[in-house]
């Protein structure tokens, strides 16, 4: 298990996950085997690969993620490709976003998720790596949280 956290002001974002061996190409085989998507997706939700915890609402990839704890898992769809799912541990529907993977400069043998600081306050970047592919998205303290700070 890999765990990482980042503090943005007084707010904290934590990621914990199992570094599955997607780097050897199995992620691509799963994507290509469309007949197995339903089974894979069902298992992914039952056995999440990790979790995310945030003390404040954040925006990531255009989606607002309210403060709380989430199960983290990946699903796959024939036309959309890989989808990151964050399912609230308190119950409710998963927050989903399509990962637009780009070629990486280096190959990783295990799936990796990293949080990196950025030049702006209350922001960081989240990078997910699969073998020779990756996606990086900005994460910012959510607009609702910023309004509360200004009013307080």
PDB file of C-alpha atoms in Angstrom:
ATOM      1  CA  UNK A   1       0.000   0.000   0.000  1.00  0.00           C
ATOM      2  CA  UNK A   2       1.178   3.505  -0.865  1.00  0.00           C
ATOM      3  CA  UNK A   3      -0.039   6.566   1.055  1.00  0.00           C
ATOM      4  CA  UNK A   4       0.563  10.220   0.354  1.00  0.00           C
ATOM      5  CA  UNK A   5      -0.941  13.458   1.622  1.00  0.00           C
ATOM      6  CA  UNK A   6      -0.655  17.135   0.850  1.00  0.00           C
ATOM      7  CA  UNK A   7      -1.696  20.137   2.917  1.00  0.00           C
ATOM      8  CA  UNK A   8      -3.112  23.181   1.121  1.00  0.00           C
ATOM      9  CA  UNK A   9      -3.378  25.944   3.720  1.00  0.00           C
ATOM     10  CA  UNK A  10      -5.329  24.330   6.565  1.00  0.00           C
ATOM     11  CA  UNK A  11      -6.846  21.729   4.220  1.00  0.00           C
ATOM     12  CA  UNK A  12      -5.543  18.207   3.720  1.00  0.00           C
ATOM     13  CA  UNK A  13      -5.917  15.733   0.849  1.00  0.00           C
ATOM     14  CA  UNK A  14      -4.847  12.105   1.382  1.00  0.00           C
ATOM     15  CA  UNK A  15      -4.499   9.282  -1.146  1.00  0.00           C
ATOM     16  CA  UNK A  16      -3.892   5.636  -0.269  1.00  0.00           C
ATOM     17  CA  UNK A  17      -3.778   2.808  -2.843  1.00  0.00           C
ATOM     18  CA  UNK A  18      -2.410  -0.581  -3.775  1.00  0.00           C
ATOM     19  CA  UNK A  19       0.259  -0.281  -6.478  1.00  0.00           C
ATOM     20  CA  UNK A  20      -1.188  -2.900  -8.845  1.00  0.00           C
ATOM     21  CA  UNK A  21       1.057  -4.191 -11.631  1.00  0.00           C
ATOM     22  CA  UNK A  22      -0.645  -2.400 -14.537  1.00  0.00           C
ATOM     23  CA  UNK A  23       2.698  -1.415 -16.086  1.00  0.00           C
ATOM     24  CA  UNK A  24       3.153  -4.752 -17.841  1.00  0.00           C
ATOM     25  CA  UNK A  25       0.270  -3.998 -20.211  1.00  0.00           C
ATOM     26  CA  UNK A  26      -2.631  -5.700 -18.425  1.00  0.00           C
ATOM     27  CA  UNK A  27      -4.502  -2.350 -18.291  1.00  0.00           C
ATOM     28  CA  UNK A  28      -4.422  -2.216 -22.100  1.00  0.00           C
ATOM     29  CA  UNK A  29      -5.616  -5.838 -22.406  1.00  0.00           C
ATOM     30  CA  UNK A  30      -8.554  -5.061 -20.097  1.00  0.00           C
ATOM     31  CA  UNK A  31      -9.432  -1.996 -22.192  1.00  0.00           C
ATOM     32  CA  UNK A  32      -9.347  -4.010 -25.430  1.00  0.00           C
ATOM     33  CA  UNK A  33     -11.411  -6.975 -24.093  1.00  0.00           C
ATOM     34  CA  UNK A  34     -14.819  -5.240 -24.224  1.00  0.00           C
ATOM     35  CA  UNK A  35     -16.694  -8.471 -23.392  1.00  0.00           C
ATOM     36  CA  UNK A  36     -15.099  -8.449 -19.923  1.00  0.00           C
ATOM     37  CA  UNK A  37     -15.828  -4.791 -19.059  1.00  0.00           C
ATOM     38  CA  UNK A  38     -19.009  -5.536 -17.062  1.00  0.00           C
ATOM     39  CA  UNK A  39     -17.304  -8.175 -14.935  1.00  0.00           C
ATOM     40  CA  UNK A  40     -14.185  -6.044 -14.421  1.00  0.00           C
ATOM     41  CA  UNK A  41     -16.263  -2.982 -13.450  1.00  0.00           C
ATOM     42  CA  UNK A  42     -18.358  -4.968 -10.955  1.00  0.00           C
ATOM     43  CA  UNK A  43     -15.255  -6.376  -9.285  1.00  0.00           C
ATOM     44  CA  UNK A  44     -13.565  -2.959  -9.251  1.00  0.00           C
ATOM     45  CA  UNK A  45     -16.410  -1.434  -7.243  1.00  0.00           C
ATOM     46  CA  UNK A  46     -16.495  -4.375  -4.805  1.00  0.00           C
ATOM     47  CA  UNK A  47     -12.718  -4.292  -4.243  1.00  0.00           C
ATOM     48  CA  UNK A  48     -11.508  -0.673  -4.524  1.00  0.00           C
ATOM     49  CA  UNK A  49      -7.823  -0.190  -5.258  1.00  0.00           C
ATOM     50  CA  UNK A  50      -7.568   2.684  -2.770  1.00  0.00           C
ATOM     51  CA  UNK A  51      -9.139   5.619  -0.993  1.00  0.00           C
ATOM     52  CA  UNK A  52      -9.136   9.398  -0.956  1.00  0.00           C
ATOM     53  CA  UNK A  53      -9.873  11.598   2.038  1.00  0.00           C
ATOM     54  CA  UNK A  54     -10.252  15.364   1.941  1.00  0.00           C
ATOM     55  CA  UNK A  55     -10.990  17.782   4.793  1.00  0.00           C
ATOM     56  CA  UNK A  56     -12.510  20.347   2.409  1.00  0.00           C
ATOM     57  CA  UNK A  57     -14.378  20.328  -0.903  1.00  0.00           C
ATOM     58  CA  UNK A  58     -11.932  20.297  -3.816  1.00  0.00           C
ATOM     59  CA  UNK A  59     -12.268  20.615  -7.583  1.00  0.00           C
ATOM     60  CA  UNK A  60     -10.462  18.021  -9.715  1.00  0.00           C
ATOM     61  CA  UNK A  61     -10.855  17.535 -13.470  1.00  0.00           C
ATOM     62  CA  UNK A  62     -13.854  19.874 -13.404  1.00  0.00           C
ATOM     63  CA  UNK A  63     -15.679  17.837 -10.731  1.00  0.00           C
ATOM     64  CA  UNK A  64     -16.415  19.017  -7.197  1.00  0.00           C
ATOM     65  CA  UNK A  65     -15.478  16.486  -4.561  1.00  0.00           C
ATOM     66  CA  UNK A  66     -17.116  17.326  -1.217  1.00  0.00           C
ATOM     67  CA  UNK A  67     -15.116  16.912   1.987  1.00  0.00           C
ATOM     68  CA  UNK A  68     -15.133  13.286   3.131  1.00  0.00           C
ATOM     69  CA  UNK A  69     -13.769   9.806   2.523  1.00  0.00           C
ATOM     70  CA  UNK A  70     -14.064   7.977  -0.796  1.00  0.00           C
ATOM     71  CA  UNK A  71     -13.331   4.513  -2.135  1.00  0.00           C
ATOM     72  CA  UNK A  72     -11.125   4.848  -5.232  1.00  0.00           C
ATOM     73  CA  UNK A  73     -11.467   2.440  -8.142  1.00  0.00           C
ATOM     74  CA  UNK A  74     -11.168   2.366 -11.919  1.00  0.00           C
ATOM     75  CA  UNK A  75     -13.772   1.207 -14.411  1.00  0.00           C
ATOM     76  CA  UNK A  76     -13.515   0.904 -18.166  1.00  0.00           C
ATOM     77  CA  UNK A  77     -15.938   1.685 -20.981  1.00  0.00           C
ATOM     78  CA  UNK A  78     -15.540   0.817 -24.646  1.00  0.00           C
ATOM     79  CA  UNK A  79     -15.844   4.368 -25.984  1.00  0.00           C
ATOM     80  CA  UNK A  80     -14.725   6.426 -22.964  1.00  0.00           C
ATOM     81  CA  UNK A  81     -11.741   4.309 -21.911  1.00  0.00           C
ATOM     82  CA  UNK A  82     -10.614   4.398 -18.280  1.00  0.00           C
ATOM     83  CA  UNK A  83     -12.808   6.116 -15.683  1.00  0.00           C
ATOM     84  CA  UNK A  84     -11.703   7.113 -12.171  1.00  0.00           C
ATOM     85  CA  UNK A  85     -14.481   6.537  -9.614  1.00  0.00           C
ATOM     86  CA  UNK A  86     -14.668   8.082  -6.154  1.00  0.00           C
ATOM     87  CA  UNK A  87     -17.527   6.494  -4.215  1.00  0.00           C
ATOM     88  CA  UNK A  88     -18.457   8.220  -0.926  1.00  0.00           C
ATOM     89  CA  UNK A  89     -17.863   5.882   2.018  1.00  0.00           C
ATOM     90  CA  UNK A  90     -20.973   7.431   3.612  1.00  0.00           C
ATOM     91  CA  UNK A  91     -23.039   6.138   0.668  1.00  0.00           C
ATOM     92  CA  UNK A  92     -24.300   7.612  -2.579  1.00  0.00           C
ATOM     93  CA  UNK A  93     -23.261   7.604  -6.214  1.00  0.00           C
ATOM     94  CA  UNK A  94     -19.647   7.631  -7.320  1.00  0.00           C
ATOM     95  CA  UNK A  95     -18.095  10.796  -8.706  1.00  0.00           C
ATOM     96  CA  UNK A  96     -16.623   9.718 -12.054  1.00  0.00           C
ATOM     97  CA  UNK A  97     -14.240  11.312 -14.533  1.00  0.00           C
ATOM     98  CA  UNK A  98     -12.793  10.093 -17.778  1.00  0.00           C
ATOM     99  CA  UNK A  99      -9.025   9.834 -17.743  1.00  0.00           C
ATOM    100  CA  UNK A 100      -7.527  11.158 -20.958  1.00  0.00           C
ATOM    101  CA  UNK A 101      -4.216   9.296 -20.849  1.00  0.00           C
ATOM    102  CA  UNK A 102      -1.135  10.770 -22.526  1.00  0.00           C
ATOM    103  CA  UNK A 103       2.208   9.116 -23.372  1.00  0.00           C
ATOM    104  CA  UNK A 104       4.722   9.227 -20.496  1.00  0.00           C
ATOM    105  CA  UNK A 105       8.431   9.854 -20.811  1.00  0.00           C
ATOM    106  CA  UNK A 106       9.146   6.852 -18.609  1.00  0.00           C
ATOM    107  CA  UNK A 107       7.474   3.482 -18.088  1.00  0.00           C
ATOM    108  CA  UNK A 108       6.239   2.419 -14.662  1.00  0.00           C
ATOM    109  CA  UNK A 109       5.729  -1.245 -13.811  1.00  0.00           C
ATOM    110  CA  UNK A 110       3.079  -0.466 -11.192  1.00  0.00           C
ATOM    111  CA  UNK A 111       0.152   1.903 -11.308  1.00  0.00           C
ATOM    112  CA  UNK A 112       1.090   5.051  -9.435  1.00  0.00           C
ATOM    113  CA  UNK A 113      -0.825   8.006  -8.019  1.00  0.00           C
ATOM    114  CA  UNK A 114       1.039  11.107  -6.876  1.00  0.00           C
ATOM    115  CA  UNK A 115       0.126  14.460  -5.376  1.00  0.00           C
ATOM    116  CA  UNK A 116       2.479  17.323  -6.244  1.00  0.00           C
ATOM    117  CA  UNK A 117       2.573  20.904  -4.956  1.00  0.00           C
ATOM    118  CA  UNK A 118       2.032  23.736  -7.447  1.00  0.00           C
ATOM    119  CA  UNK A 119       3.042  27.395  -7.554  1.00  0.00           C
ATOM    120  CA  UNK A 120      -0.404  28.623  -6.444  1.00  0.00           C
ATOM    121  CA  UNK A 121      -1.840  28.525  -2.917  1.00  0.00           C
ATOM    122  CA  UNK A 122      -4.604  25.979  -2.246  1.00  0.00           C
ATOM    123  CA  UNK A 123      -3.750  23.907  -5.330  1.00  0.00           C
ATOM    124  CA  UNK A 124      -1.865  20.732  -6.176  1.00  0.00           C
ATOM    125  CA  UNK A 125      -1.743  18.301  -9.075  1.00  0.00           C
ATOM    126  CA  UNK A 126      -2.839  14.664  -9.105  1.00  0.00           C
ATOM    127  CA  UNK A 127      -1.048  12.323 -11.517  1.00  0.00           C
ATOM    128  CA  UNK A 128      -2.075   8.746 -12.292  1.00  0.00           C
ATOM    129  CA  UNK A 129       0.363   6.512 -14.210  1.00  0.00           C
ATOM    130  CA  UNK A 130      -0.401   3.266 -16.069  1.00  0.00           C
ATOM    131  CA  UNK A 131       2.708   1.755 -17.695  1.00  0.00           C
ATOM    132  CA  UNK A 132       3.677   4.174 -20.471  1.00  0.00           C
ATOM    133  CA  UNK A 133       0.588   6.387 -20.056  1.00  0.00           C
ATOM    134  CA  UNK A 134      -0.404   9.048 -17.524  1.00  0.00           C
ATOM    135  CA  UNK A 135      -2.905  11.794 -16.765  1.00  0.00           C
ATOM    136  CA  UNK A 136      -2.336  14.877 -14.613  1.00  0.00           C
ATOM    137  CA  UNK A 137      -5.156  17.096 -13.363  1.00  0.00           C
ATOM    138  CA  UNK A 138      -5.149  20.230 -11.221  1.00  0.00           C
ATOM    139  CA  UNK A 139      -6.786  20.021  -7.800  1.00  0.00           C
ATOM    140  CA  UNK A 140      -7.986  23.225  -6.125  1.00  0.00           C
ATOM    141  CA  UNK A 141      -9.804  23.977  -2.914  1.00  0.00           C
ATOM    142  CA  UNK A 142     -13.463  24.096  -4.016  1.00  0.00           C
ATOM    143  CA  UNK A 143     -15.299  27.343  -4.784  1.00  0.00           C
ATOM    144  CA  UNK A 144     -17.752  26.757  -1.904  1.00  0.00           C
ATOM    145  CA  UNK A 145     -14.870  26.513   0.576  1.00  0.00           C
ATOM    146  CA  UNK A 146     -13.266  29.699  -0.789  1.00  0.00           C
ATOM    147  CA  UNK A 147     -16.565  31.638  -0.364  1.00  0.00           C
ATOM    148  CA  UNK A 148     -16.836  30.444   3.255  1.00  0.00           C
ATOM    149  CA  UNK A 149     -13.267  31.621   3.941  1.00  0.00           C
ATOM    150  CA  UNK A 150     -14.041  35.117   2.565  1.00  0.00           C
ATOM    151  CA  UNK A 151     -17.244  35.422   4.611  1.00  0.00           C
ATOM    152  CA  UNK A 152     -15.605  34.144   7.830  1.00  0.00           C
TER     153      UNK A 152
END
